[in-house]
Amino acid sequence: MAKHEKISEAVVRRLPIYLRYLSYLQQVEVTTVSSQQMGRNLDVNPAQIRKDLAAFGDFGKKGIGYDVNYLVEKIRQILKLTDEIRVALVGAGNLGHAISNYNAYLKDNMRIAAIFDSNPKKVGNELAGLSIQPLDELAETIAAKQIKLAIITVPAPAAQSVCDLLTQAGIKGILNFAPTTIRAPKDVRIHYADVTSNLQSLAYYLT
Ligand code: ATP
């Protein structure tokens, strides 16, 4: 998609939210939706939704709204969810187990395709249908399975070295659950899902 470069981070973050709602509409067999209806349900300004979607072409019809199936297809294309996306997970502890067994992303064409852990006692154990692999198989497996994204669920002190291993193996996006900042080359995107610091920020708003 030629316009890919211009999509702002904020839009990229909203598109999955639109997609989730639209997929729900598909499930309940609703075929068209207005930006007002989407806005009400998602708590997003309808003008914002129209603006976000207009950036990718003229999807909506005045007075009728958006064709749900068409929009789902388009957003999936924009987010590059059309082909299966394979994800590696490093750190098969409690969080790693929970995330591996949480298969809600399967329907979005995402799949955990390899799991690694440094603990020899865990290597070889089965988790979510996969055999936990040692770190020395990481690079080869990531290349062979064409894995591009990774999830880090190791303790904080191990996160940077795991991040380095992953980026050297060609990983281009990391979702980091370890409660620490990690650094990667510029072409690698890092998103944080740090439960502790998120809760700490929420604590500030308690009255
Ligand atoms: P458990 O007690 O079963 O290990 P946990 O969730 O308490 O679970 P953590 O100490 O948070 O364990 O570690 C998460 C996982 O990360 C563990 O399975 C651990 O073996 C693994 N781990 C630690 N360091 C590394 C590393 N450098 N590379 C890969 N995996 C690692």
PDB file of C-alpha atoms and ligand atoms in Angstrom:
ATOM      1  CA  MET A   1       0.000   0.000   0.000  1.00  0.00           C
ATOM      2  CA  ALA A   2       1.539   3.247  -1.198  1.00  0.00           C
ATOM      3  CA  LYS A   3       0.109   5.308   1.636  1.00  0.00           C
ATOM      4  CA  HIS A   4       1.593   3.013   4.247  1.00  0.00           C
ATOM      5  CA  GLU A   5       4.405   5.417   5.132  1.00  0.00           C
ATOM      6  CA  LYS A   6       1.940   8.165   5.990  1.00  0.00           C
ATOM      7  CA  ILE A   7      -0.166   6.239   8.490  1.00  0.00           C
ATOM      8  CA  SER A   8       0.374   7.810  11.872  1.00  0.00           C
ATOM      9  CA  GLU A   9       1.044   5.753  14.954  1.00  0.00           C
ATOM     10  CA  ALA A  10      -2.253   6.867  16.457  1.00  0.00           C
ATOM     11  CA  VAL A  11      -4.169   5.552  13.446  1.00  0.00           C
ATOM     12  CA  VAL A  12      -2.245   2.284  13.474  1.00  0.00           C
ATOM     13  CA  ARG A  13      -3.277   1.898  17.100  1.00  0.00           C
ATOM     14  CA  ARG A  14      -6.944   2.635  16.368  1.00  0.00           C
ATOM     15  CA  LEU A  15      -7.281   0.342  13.359  1.00  0.00           C
ATOM     16  CA  PRO A  16      -7.157  -2.890  15.405  1.00  0.00           C
ATOM     17  CA  ILE A  17      -9.902  -1.450  17.634  1.00  0.00           C
ATOM     18  CA  TYR A  18     -12.058  -0.770  14.570  1.00  0.00           C
ATOM     19  CA  LEU A  19     -11.245  -4.225  13.261  1.00  0.00           C
ATOM     20  CA  ARG A  20     -12.303  -5.928  16.476  1.00  0.00           C
ATOM     21  CA  TYR A  21     -15.657  -4.176  16.482  1.00  0.00           C
ATOM     22  CA  LEU A  22     -16.213  -4.812  12.772  1.00  0.00           C
ATOM     23  CA  SER A  23     -15.369  -8.503  13.231  1.00  0.00           C
ATOM     24  CA  TYR A  24     -17.963  -8.628  15.981  1.00  0.00           C
ATOM     25  CA  LEU A  25     -20.513  -7.083  13.588  1.00  0.00           C
ATOM     26  CA  GLN A  26     -19.664  -9.792  11.065  1.00  0.00           C
ATOM     27  CA  GLN A  27     -20.331 -12.423  13.700  1.00  0.00           C
ATOM     28  CA  VAL A  28     -23.762 -11.013  14.456  1.00  0.00           C
ATOM     29  CA  GLU A  29     -24.386 -10.643  10.718  1.00  0.00           C
ATOM     30  CA  VAL A  30     -24.599  -6.876  10.561  1.00  0.00           C
ATOM     31  CA  THR A  31     -23.602  -5.822   7.042  1.00  0.00           C
ATOM     32  CA  THR A  32     -23.365  -2.025   7.233  1.00  0.00           C
ATOM     33  CA  VAL A  33     -22.327   0.382   9.942  1.00  0.00           C
ATOM     34  CA  SER A  34     -22.206   4.155  10.214  1.00  0.00           C
ATOM     35  CA  SER A  35     -19.316   6.106  11.686  1.00  0.00           C
ATOM     36  CA  GLN A  36     -21.783   7.357  14.348  1.00  0.00           C
ATOM     37  CA  GLN A  37     -22.602   3.826  15.403  1.00  0.00           C
ATOM     38  CA  MET A  38     -18.924   2.858  15.461  1.00  0.00           C
ATOM     39  CA  GLY A  39     -18.071   5.996  17.397  1.00  0.00           C
ATOM     40  CA  ARG A  40     -20.750   5.325  20.015  1.00  0.00           C
ATOM     41  CA  ASN A  41     -19.603   1.765  20.549  1.00  0.00           C
ATOM     42  CA  LEU A  42     -15.899   2.464  20.573  1.00  0.00           C
ATOM     43  CA  ASP A  43     -16.009   5.807  22.313  1.00  0.00           C
ATOM     44  CA  VAL A  44     -14.182   7.443  19.422  1.00  0.00           C
ATOM     45  CA  ASN A  45     -15.330  10.644  17.737  1.00  0.00           C
ATOM     46  CA  PRO A  46     -17.186   9.646  14.504  1.00  0.00           C
ATOM     47  CA  ALA A  47     -15.357  12.410  12.630  1.00  0.00           C
ATOM     48  CA  GLN A  48     -12.107  10.826  13.726  1.00  0.00           C
ATOM     49  CA  ILE A  49     -13.235   7.451  12.397  1.00  0.00           C
ATOM     50  CA  ARG A  50     -14.255   8.966   9.042  1.00  0.00           C
ATOM     51  CA  LYS A  51     -10.941  10.765   8.815  1.00  0.00           C
ATOM     52  CA  ASP A  52      -8.925   7.657   9.701  1.00  0.00           C
ATOM     53  CA  LEU A  53     -10.732   5.532   7.148  1.00  0.00           C
ATOM     54  CA  ALA A  54     -10.806   8.172   4.419  1.00  0.00           C
ATOM     55  CA  ALA A  55      -7.010   8.113   4.435  1.00  0.00           C
ATOM     56  CA  PHE A  56      -7.206   4.686   2.818  1.00  0.00           C
ATOM     57  CA  GLY A  57      -9.819   5.443   0.172  1.00  0.00           C
ATOM     58  CA  ASP A  58     -13.467   6.262  -0.045  1.00  0.00           C
ATOM     59  CA  PHE A  59     -15.100   3.343   1.761  1.00  0.00           C
ATOM     60  CA  GLY A  60     -18.267   4.877   3.128  1.00  0.00           C
ATOM     61  CA  LYS A  61     -21.488   5.677   1.330  1.00  0.00           C
ATOM     62  CA  LYS A  62     -23.344   8.774   2.479  1.00  0.00           C
ATOM     63  CA  GLY A  63     -26.472   7.835   4.402  1.00  0.00           C
ATOM     64  CA  ILE A  64     -25.710   4.122   4.302  1.00  0.00           C
ATOM     65  CA  GLY A  65     -22.385   3.863   6.052  1.00  0.00           C
ATOM     66  CA  TYR A  66     -19.610   1.366   5.605  1.00  0.00           C
ATOM     67  CA  ASP A  67     -19.846  -2.122   4.176  1.00  0.00           C
ATOM     68  CA  VAL A  68     -18.651  -4.203   7.117  1.00  0.00           C
ATOM     69  CA  ASN A  69     -17.106  -7.073   5.125  1.00  0.00           C
ATOM     70  CA  TYR A  70     -15.292  -4.722   2.786  1.00  0.00           C
ATOM     71  CA  LEU A  71     -13.941  -2.619   5.618  1.00  0.00           C
ATOM     72  CA  VAL A  72     -12.730  -5.687   7.521  1.00  0.00           C
ATOM     73  CA  GLU A  73     -10.901  -6.851   4.431  1.00  0.00           C
ATOM     74  CA  LYS A  74      -9.344  -3.422   3.848  1.00  0.00           C
ATOM     75  CA  ILE A  75      -8.199  -2.942   7.438  1.00  0.00           C
ATOM     76  CA  ARG A  76      -6.700  -6.421   7.455  1.00  0.00           C
ATOM     77  CA  GLN A  77      -4.805  -5.524   4.289  1.00  0.00           C
ATOM     78  CA  ILE A  78      -3.583  -2.250   5.750  1.00  0.00           C
ATOM     79  CA  LEU A  79      -2.429  -3.962   8.944  1.00  0.00           C
ATOM     80  CA  LYS A  80      -0.873  -6.728   6.835  1.00  0.00           C
ATOM     81  CA  LEU A  81      -2.961  -9.370   8.562  1.00  0.00           C
ATOM     82  CA  THR A  82      -3.821 -11.175   5.353  1.00  0.00           C
ATOM     83  CA  ASP A  83      -0.955 -13.672   5.558  1.00  0.00           C
ATOM     84  CA  GLU A  84      -0.320 -15.700   8.657  1.00  0.00           C
ATOM     85  CA  ILE A  85       1.974 -13.858  11.047  1.00  0.00           C
ATOM     86  CA  ARG A  86       4.215 -16.101  13.084  1.00  0.00           C
ATOM     87  CA  VAL A  87       5.361 -14.975  16.493  1.00  0.00           C
ATOM     88  CA  ALA A  88       8.134 -16.297  18.722  1.00  0.00           C
ATOM     89  CA  LEU A  89       7.845 -16.226  22.499  1.00  0.00           C
ATOM     90  CA  VAL A  90      10.874 -16.175  24.785  1.00  0.00           C
ATOM     91  CA  GLY A  91      10.381 -17.027  28.443  1.00  0.00           C
ATOM     92  CA  ALA A  92       8.079 -19.935  29.236  1.00  0.00           C
ATOM     93  CA  GLY A  93       7.307 -18.886  32.821  1.00  0.00           C
ATOM     94  CA  ASN A  94       3.859 -18.061  34.183  1.00  0.00           C
ATOM     95  CA  LEU A  95       3.244 -15.140  31.850  1.00  0.00           C
ATOM     96  CA  GLY A  96       4.698 -17.029  28.876  1.00  0.00           C
ATOM     97  CA  HIS A  97       2.353 -19.939  29.577  1.00  0.00           C
ATOM     98  CA  ALA A  98      -0.667 -17.685  29.832  1.00  0.00           C
ATOM     99  CA  ILE A  99       0.138 -15.853  26.613  1.00  0.00           C
ATOM    100  CA  SER A 100       0.951 -19.018  24.687  1.00  0.00           C
ATOM    101  CA  ASN A 101      -2.330 -20.576  25.727  1.00  0.00           C
ATOM    102  CA  TYR A 102      -4.270 -17.419  25.012  1.00  0.00           C
ATOM    103  CA  ASN A 103      -5.192 -18.139  21.445  1.00  0.00           C
ATOM    104  CA  ALA A 104      -7.523 -15.213  20.787  1.00  0.00           C
ATOM    105  CA  TYR A 105      -5.116 -13.890  18.163  1.00  0.00           C
ATOM    106  CA  LEU A 106      -5.472 -17.051  16.087  1.00  0.00           C
ATOM    107  CA  LYS A 107      -8.473 -15.658  14.298  1.00  0.00           C
ATOM    108  CA  ASP A 108      -6.403 -12.631  13.362  1.00  0.00           C
ATOM    109  CA  ASN A 109      -3.955 -14.840  11.521  1.00  0.00           C
ATOM    110  CA  MET A 110      -1.389 -14.606  14.268  1.00  0.00           C
ATOM    111  CA  ARG A 111       0.173 -17.685  15.712  1.00  0.00           C
ATOM    112  CA  ILE A 112       2.865 -18.413  18.254  1.00  0.00           C
ATOM    113  CA  ALA A 113       5.122 -20.593  16.150  1.00  0.00           C
ATOM    114  CA  ALA A 114       8.085 -21.147  18.489  1.00  0.00           C
ATOM    115  CA  ILE A 115       8.748 -20.913  22.231  1.00  0.00           C
ATOM    116  CA  PHE A 116      12.188 -20.582  23.798  1.00  0.00           C
ATOM    117  CA  ASP A 117      13.513 -20.759  27.329  1.00  0.00           C
ATOM    118  CA  SER A 118      16.993 -20.829  28.825  1.00  0.00           C
ATOM    119  CA  ASN A 119      16.070 -23.223  31.624  1.00  0.00           C
ATOM    120  CA  PRO A 120      17.190 -26.744  30.609  1.00  0.00           C
ATOM    121  CA  LYS A 121      14.426 -28.190  32.815  1.00  0.00           C
ATOM    122  CA  LYS A 122      11.815 -26.493  30.661  1.00  0.00           C
ATOM    123  CA  VAL A 123      13.377 -27.247  27.292  1.00  0.00           C
ATOM    124  CA  GLY A 124      11.536 -30.098  25.600  1.00  0.00           C
ATOM    125  CA  ASN A 125       8.345 -29.576  27.632  1.00  0.00           C
ATOM    126  CA  GLU A 126       5.194 -29.068  25.630  1.00  0.00           C
ATOM    127  CA  LEU A 127       3.434 -25.734  25.717  1.00  0.00           C
ATOM    128  CA  ALA A 128       0.484 -24.757  23.542  1.00  0.00           C
ATOM    129  CA  GLY A 129       1.246 -27.612  21.166  1.00  0.00           C
ATOM    130  CA  LEU A 130       4.914 -26.667  20.791  1.00  0.00           C
ATOM    131  CA  SER A 131       8.059 -28.095  22.285  1.00  0.00           C
ATOM    132  CA  ILE A 132       9.965 -25.466  24.289  1.00  0.00           C
ATOM    133  CA  GLN A 133      13.305 -24.913  22.580  1.00  0.00           C
ATOM    134  CA  PRO A 134      16.710 -23.845  23.907  1.00  0.00           C
ATOM    135  CA  LEU A 135      18.101 -20.432  23.012  1.00  0.00           C
ATOM    136  CA  ASP A 136      20.781 -21.900  20.786  1.00  0.00           C
ATOM    137  CA  GLU A 137      18.034 -22.960  18.383  1.00  0.00           C
ATOM    138  CA  LEU A 138      16.510 -19.483  18.292  1.00  0.00           C
ATOM    139  CA  ALA A 139      18.220 -18.011  15.220  1.00  0.00           C
ATOM    140  CA  GLU A 140      17.815 -21.090  13.077  1.00  0.00           C
ATOM    141  CA  THR A 141      14.167 -21.620  14.015  1.00  0.00           C
ATOM    142  CA  ILE A 142      13.239 -17.977  13.460  1.00  0.00           C
ATOM    143  CA  ALA A 143      14.793 -18.082  10.003  1.00  0.00           C
ATOM    144  CA  ALA A 144      13.304 -21.457   9.086  1.00  0.00           C
ATOM    145  CA  LYS A 145       9.796 -20.561  10.231  1.00  0.00           C
ATOM    146  CA  GLN A 146      10.033 -17.014   8.871  1.00  0.00           C
ATOM    147  CA  ILE A 147       9.086 -15.527  12.201  1.00  0.00           C
ATOM    148  CA  LYS A 148       9.059 -11.722  12.201  1.00  0.00           C
ATOM    149  CA  LEU A 149       7.564 -10.784  15.577  1.00  0.00           C
ATOM    150  CA  ALA A 150       8.423 -11.813  19.111  1.00  0.00           C
ATOM    151  CA  ILE A 151       7.059 -11.612  22.633  1.00  0.00           C
ATOM    152  CA  ILE A 152       9.441 -11.272  25.564  1.00  0.00           C
ATOM    153  CA  THR A 153       8.285 -12.728  28.876  1.00  0.00           C
ATOM    154  CA  VAL A 154      11.604 -13.183  30.649  1.00  0.00           C
ATOM    155  CA  PRO A 155      12.580 -11.403  33.904  1.00  0.00           C
ATOM    156  CA  ALA A 156      13.787  -7.811  33.485  1.00  0.00           C
ATOM    157  CA  PRO A 157      17.536  -8.479  33.832  1.00  0.00           C
ATOM    158  CA  ALA A 158      17.389 -10.963  30.918  1.00  0.00           C
ATOM    159  CA  ALA A 159      15.259  -8.833  28.592  1.00  0.00           C
ATOM    160  CA  GLN A 160      18.014  -6.904  26.799  1.00  0.00           C
ATOM    161  CA  SER A 161      20.099  -9.955  25.969  1.00  0.00           C
ATOM    162  CA  VAL A 162      16.989 -11.728  24.679  1.00  0.00           C
ATOM    163  CA  CYS A 163      16.113  -8.641  22.644  1.00  0.00           C
ATOM    164  CA  ASP A 164      19.632  -8.667  21.132  1.00  0.00           C
ATOM    165  CA  LEU A 165      19.330 -12.335  20.210  1.00  0.00           C
ATOM    166  CA  LEU A 166      15.957 -11.733  18.610  1.00  0.00           C
ATOM    167  CA  THR A 167      17.040  -8.736  16.564  1.00  0.00           C
ATOM    168  CA  GLN A 168      20.185 -10.526  15.398  1.00  0.00           C
ATOM    169  CA  ALA A 169      17.894 -13.317  14.239  1.00  0.00           C
ATOM    170  CA  GLY A 170      15.896 -10.871  12.108  1.00  0.00           C
ATOM    171  CA  ILE A 171      12.927 -10.097  14.347  1.00  0.00           C
ATOM    172  CA  LYS A 172      11.337  -6.760  13.358  1.00  0.00           C
ATOM    173  CA  GLY A 173       8.809  -6.185  16.125  1.00  0.00           C
ATOM    174  CA  ILE A 174       8.862  -7.015  19.817  1.00  0.00           C
ATOM    175  CA  LEU A 175       6.128  -6.945  22.411  1.00  0.00           C
ATOM    176  CA  ASN A 176       7.993  -6.645  25.695  1.00  0.00           C
ATOM    177  CA  PHE A 177       6.268  -7.818  28.870  1.00  0.00           C
ATOM    178  CA  ALA A 178       9.440  -7.558  30.953  1.00  0.00           C
ATOM    179  CA  PRO A 179       9.271  -4.572  33.307  1.00  0.00           C
ATOM    180  CA  THR A 180      12.231  -2.770  31.769  1.00  0.00           C
ATOM    181  CA  THR A 181      13.178  -0.610  28.813  1.00  0.00           C
ATOM    182  CA  ILE A 182      14.996  -2.388  26.014  1.00  0.00           C
ATOM    183  CA  ARG A 183      16.943  -1.023  23.070  1.00  0.00           C
ATOM    184  CA  ALA A 184      16.962  -2.323  19.538  1.00  0.00           C
ATOM    185  CA  PRO A 185      18.155  -1.132  16.114  1.00  0.00           C
ATOM    186  CA  LYS A 186      16.039   1.602  14.504  1.00  0.00           C
ATOM    187  CA  ASP A 187      14.238  -0.725  12.107  1.00  0.00           C
ATOM    188  CA  VAL A 188      12.905  -2.810  14.996  1.00  0.00           C
ATOM    189  CA  ARG A 189       9.728  -1.664  16.659  1.00  0.00           C
ATOM    190  CA  ILE A 190       9.239  -2.227  20.380  1.00  0.00           C
ATOM    191  CA  HIS A 191       5.907  -2.111  22.138  1.00  0.00           C
ATOM    192  CA  TYR A 192       5.550  -2.421  25.863  1.00  0.00           C
ATOM    193  CA  ALA A 193       2.990  -4.364  27.834  1.00  0.00           C
ATOM    194  CA  ASP A 194       4.471  -3.756  31.237  1.00  0.00           C
ATOM    195  CA  VAL A 195       1.701  -4.743  33.641  1.00  0.00           C
ATOM    196  CA  THR A 196       3.386  -3.265  36.714  1.00  0.00           C
ATOM    197  CA  SER A 197       4.061   0.225  35.377  1.00  0.00           C
ATOM    198  CA  ASN A 198       0.613   0.357  33.782  1.00  0.00           C
ATOM    199  CA  LEU A 199      -0.947  -0.434  37.161  1.00  0.00           C
ATOM    200  CA  GLN A 200       1.276   2.156  38.830  1.00  0.00           C
ATOM    201  CA  SER A 201       0.031   4.822  36.421  1.00  0.00           C
ATOM    202  CA  LEU A 202      -3.546   3.769  37.132  1.00  0.00           C
ATOM    203  CA  ALA A 203      -2.890   4.033  40.863  1.00  0.00           C
ATOM    204  CA  TYR A 204      -2.178   7.732  40.385  1.00  0.00           C
ATOM    205  CA  TYR A 205      -5.797   8.277  39.272  1.00  0.00           C
ATOM    206  CA  LEU A 206      -7.304   6.610  42.348  1.00  0.00           C
ATOM    207  CA  THR A 207      -9.223   9.079  44.457  1.00  0.00           C
TER     208      THR A 207
HETATM  209  P1  ATP B   1       8.877 -20.183  36.747  1.00  0.00           P
HETATM  210  O1  ATP B   1       9.014 -20.033  38.237  1.00  0.00           O
HETATM  211  O2  ATP B   1       8.117 -21.373  36.291  1.00  0.00           O
HETATM  212  O3  ATP B   1      10.202 -20.079  36.021  1.00  0.00           O
HETATM  213  P2  ATP B   1       8.137 -17.424  36.477  1.00  0.00           P
HETATM  214  O4  ATP B   1       7.094 -16.815  35.635  1.00  0.00           O
HETATM  215  O5  ATP B   1       8.148 -17.038  37.922  1.00  0.00           O
HETATM  216  O6  ATP B   1       7.976 -18.982  36.291  1.00  0.00           O
HETATM  217  P3  ATP B   1      10.371 -15.838  35.684  1.00  0.00           P
HETATM  218  O7  ATP B   1      11.487 -15.785  36.661  1.00  0.00           O
HETATM  219  O8  ATP B   1       9.486 -14.640  35.549  1.00  0.00           O
HETATM  220  O9  ATP B   1       9.567 -17.173  35.896  1.00  0.00           O
HETATM  221  O10 ATP B   1      10.994 -16.158  34.257  1.00  0.00           O
HETATM  222  C1  ATP B   1      10.166 -16.334  33.153  1.00  0.00           C
HETATM  223  C2  ATP B   1      10.800 -17.380  32.266  1.00  0.00           C
HETATM  224  O11 ATP B   1      11.914 -16.796  31.594  1.00  0.00           O
HETATM  225  C3  ATP B   1      11.310 -18.611  32.996  1.00  0.00           C
HETATM  226  O12 ATP B   1      10.780 -19.757  32.366  1.00  0.00           O
HETATM  227  C4  ATP B   1      12.822 -18.521  32.838  1.00  0.00           C
HETATM  228  O13 ATP B   1      13.423 -19.795  32.742  1.00  0.00           O
HETATM  229  C5  ATP B   1      12.943 -17.768  31.535  1.00  0.00           C
HETATM  230  N1  ATP B   1      14.209 -17.058  31.357  1.00  0.00           N
HETATM  231  C6  ATP B   1      14.955 -16.401  32.246  1.00  0.00           C
HETATM  232  N2  ATP B   1      16.028 -15.857  31.669  1.00  0.00           N
HETATM  233  C7  ATP B   1      15.967 -16.180  30.359  1.00  0.00           C
HETATM  234  C8  ATP B   1      16.784 -15.924  29.225  1.00  0.00           C
HETATM  235  N3  ATP B   1      17.900 -15.194  29.316  1.00  0.00           N
HETATM  236  N4  ATP B   1      16.415 -16.443  28.050  1.00  0.00           N
HETATM  237  C9  ATP B   1      15.281 -17.168  27.951  1.00  0.00           C
HETATM  238  N5  ATP B   1      14.488 -17.459  28.955  1.00  0.00           N
HETATM  239  C10 ATP B   1      14.799 -16.966  30.156  1.00  0.00           C
END
